[in-house]
Amino acid sequence: MSPPARERVVTGVEDSMRLALREAARAPCHADVPVGAVVIDQAGTVVGRGHNERELSRDPTAHAEMLAIRSAAVRRGQWRLAGCTLVVTLEPCAMCAGAIVLSRLDRVVFGAFDAKAGAVGSLWDIVRDRRLNHRPEVVAGVLEEECGVLLSDWFTQHR
């Protein structure tokens, strides 16, 4: 079995977020909320990706972040994702924030804030809780408007 093809190298957080937005656009194909995520390694290579698949898989843990983290761990052959950045279109929830801490990601970048369930500063701030053994850097609000419009348009059509 041959190794997976190398993904293109990403040079900045906005480029990374655009990849996450493209991933998010895949979620509505199966009636899921359009949230997308990518994991970028130190060289700028995409090593994991995911979009919401809760409806498709009937799995409450199938959030974009969880799927991207899982795929990055498989691709790297280890659960520790030190040196990597998670880029996601919506502020992670408590479950995903916990996975970010536990996977030892160096940084999390998100687009839209989530006042109802955000756990990276809005409602809770799990990833920066000093009681935990790992605290990644947080970059918030990257392409916030584009990320927010994608979500608000989806909710307008589905509610």
PDB file of N, CA and C in Angstrom, residues 26-33 51-60 62-63 67:
ATOM      1  N   ARG A  26     -18.572  20.707   2.069  1.00  0.00           N
ATOM      2  CA  ARG A  26     -18.909  19.307   1.793  1.00  0.00           C
ATOM      3  C   ARG A  26     -19.978  18.775   2.751  1.00  0.00           C
ATOM      4  N   ALA A  27     -20.120  19.363   3.934  1.00  0.00           N
ATOM      5  CA  ALA A  27     -21.043  18.857   4.952  1.00  0.00           C
ATOM      6  C   ALA A  27     -22.517  18.916   4.532  1.00  0.00           C
ATOM      7  N   PRO A  28     -22.995  19.997   3.927  1.00  0.00           N
ATOM      8  CA  PRO A  28     -24.419  20.043   3.579  1.00  0.00           C
ATOM      9  C   PRO A  28     -24.847  18.980   2.575  1.00  0.00           C
ATOM     10  N   CYS A  29     -23.902  18.349   1.907  1.00  0.00           N
ATOM     11  CA  CYS A  29     -24.251  17.282   0.966  1.00  0.00           C
ATOM     12  C   CYS A  29     -24.996  16.157   1.671  1.00  0.00           C
ATOM     13  N   HIS A  30     -24.801  16.027   2.975  1.00  0.00           N
ATOM     14  CA  HIS A  30     -25.517  14.996   3.733  1.00  0.00           C
ATOM     15  C   HIS A  30     -26.228  15.600   4.943  1.00  0.00           C
ATOM     16  N   ALA A  31     -26.729  16.825   4.785  1.00  0.00           N
ATOM     17  CA  ALA A  31     -27.595  17.508   5.750  1.00  0.00           C
ATOM     18  C   ALA A  31     -26.922  17.873   7.067  1.00  0.00           C
ATOM     19  N   ASP A  32     -25.602  17.940   7.099  1.00  0.00           N
ATOM     20  CA  ASP A  32     -24.900  18.341   8.312  1.00  0.00           C
ATOM     21  C   ASP A  32     -24.602  19.834   8.291  1.00  0.00           C
ATOM     22  N   VAL A  33     -24.490  20.416   9.476  1.00  0.00           N
ATOM     23  CA  VAL A  33     -24.123  21.819   9.622  1.00  0.00           C
ATOM     24  C   VAL A  33     -22.744  22.009   8.989  1.00  0.00           C
ATOM     25  N   HIS A  51     -15.089  17.311   7.989  1.00  0.00           N
ATOM     26  CA  HIS A  51     -16.261  18.181   8.035  1.00  0.00           C
ATOM     27  C   HIS A  51     -17.329  17.443   8.835  1.00  0.00           C
ATOM     28  N   ASN A  52     -18.293  18.177   9.351  1.00  0.00           N
ATOM     29  CA  ASN A  52     -19.319  17.554  10.175  1.00  0.00           C
ATOM     30  C   ASN A  52     -19.963  16.386   9.441  1.00  0.00           C
ATOM     31  N   GLU A  53     -20.079  15.270  10.151  1.00  0.00           N
ATOM     32  CA  GLU A  53     -20.717  14.068   9.601  1.00  0.00           C
ATOM     33  C   GLU A  53     -21.644  13.420  10.618  1.00  0.00           C
ATOM     34  N   ARG A  54     -22.174  14.208  11.530  1.00  0.00           N
ATOM     35  CA  ARG A  54     -23.056  13.641  12.553  1.00  0.00           C
ATOM     36  C   ARG A  54     -24.297  13.003  11.948  1.00  0.00           C
ATOM     37  N   GLU A  55     -24.933  13.680  11.025  1.00  0.00           N
ATOM     38  CA  GLU A  55     -26.137  13.133  10.388  1.00  0.00           C
ATOM     39  C   GLU A  55     -25.786  11.944   9.502  1.00  0.00           C
ATOM     40  N   LEU A  56     -24.739  12.072   8.743  1.00  0.00           N
ATOM     41  CA  LEU A  56     -24.324  11.006   7.827  1.00  0.00           C
ATOM     42  C   LEU A  56     -23.987   9.720   8.580  1.00  0.00           C
ATOM     43  N   SER A  57     -23.208   9.837   9.635  1.00  0.00           N
ATOM     44  CA  SER A  57     -22.741   8.653  10.363  1.00  0.00           C
ATOM     45  C   SER A  57     -23.607   8.309  11.576  1.00  0.00           C
ATOM     46  N   ARG A  58     -24.548   9.201  11.909  1.00  0.00           N
ATOM     47  CA  ARG A  58     -25.372   9.051  13.108  1.00  0.00           C
ATOM     48  C   ARG A  58     -24.490   8.895  14.353  1.00  0.00           C
ATOM     49  N   ASP A  59     -23.449   9.719  14.371  1.00  0.00           N
ATOM     50  CA  ASP A  59     -22.452   9.685  15.443  1.00  0.00           C
ATOM     51  C   ASP A  59     -22.354  11.081  16.047  1.00  0.00           C
ATOM     52  N   PRO A  60     -22.728  11.252  17.315  1.00  0.00           N
ATOM     53  CA  PRO A  60     -22.684  12.578  17.919  1.00  0.00           C
ATOM     54  C   PRO A  60     -21.273  13.140  18.063  1.00  0.00           C
ATOM     55  N   ALA A  62     -18.990  12.986  15.625  1.00  0.00           N
ATOM     56  CA  ALA A  62     -18.443  13.198  14.280  1.00  0.00           C
ATOM     57  C   ALA A  62     -18.416  14.677  13.902  1.00  0.00           C
ATOM     58  N   HIS A  63     -17.815  15.488  14.779  1.00  0.00           N
ATOM     59  CA  HIS A  63     -17.603  16.906  14.490  1.00  0.00           C
ATOM     60  C   HIS A  63     -16.399  17.040  13.571  1.00  0.00           C
ATOM     61  N   LEU A  67     -12.878  14.619  13.492  1.00  0.00           N
ATOM     62  CA  LEU A  67     -12.500  13.845  12.315  1.00  0.00           C
ATOM     63  C   LEU A  67     -11.147  14.286  11.770  1.00  0.00           C
TER      64      LEU A  67
END
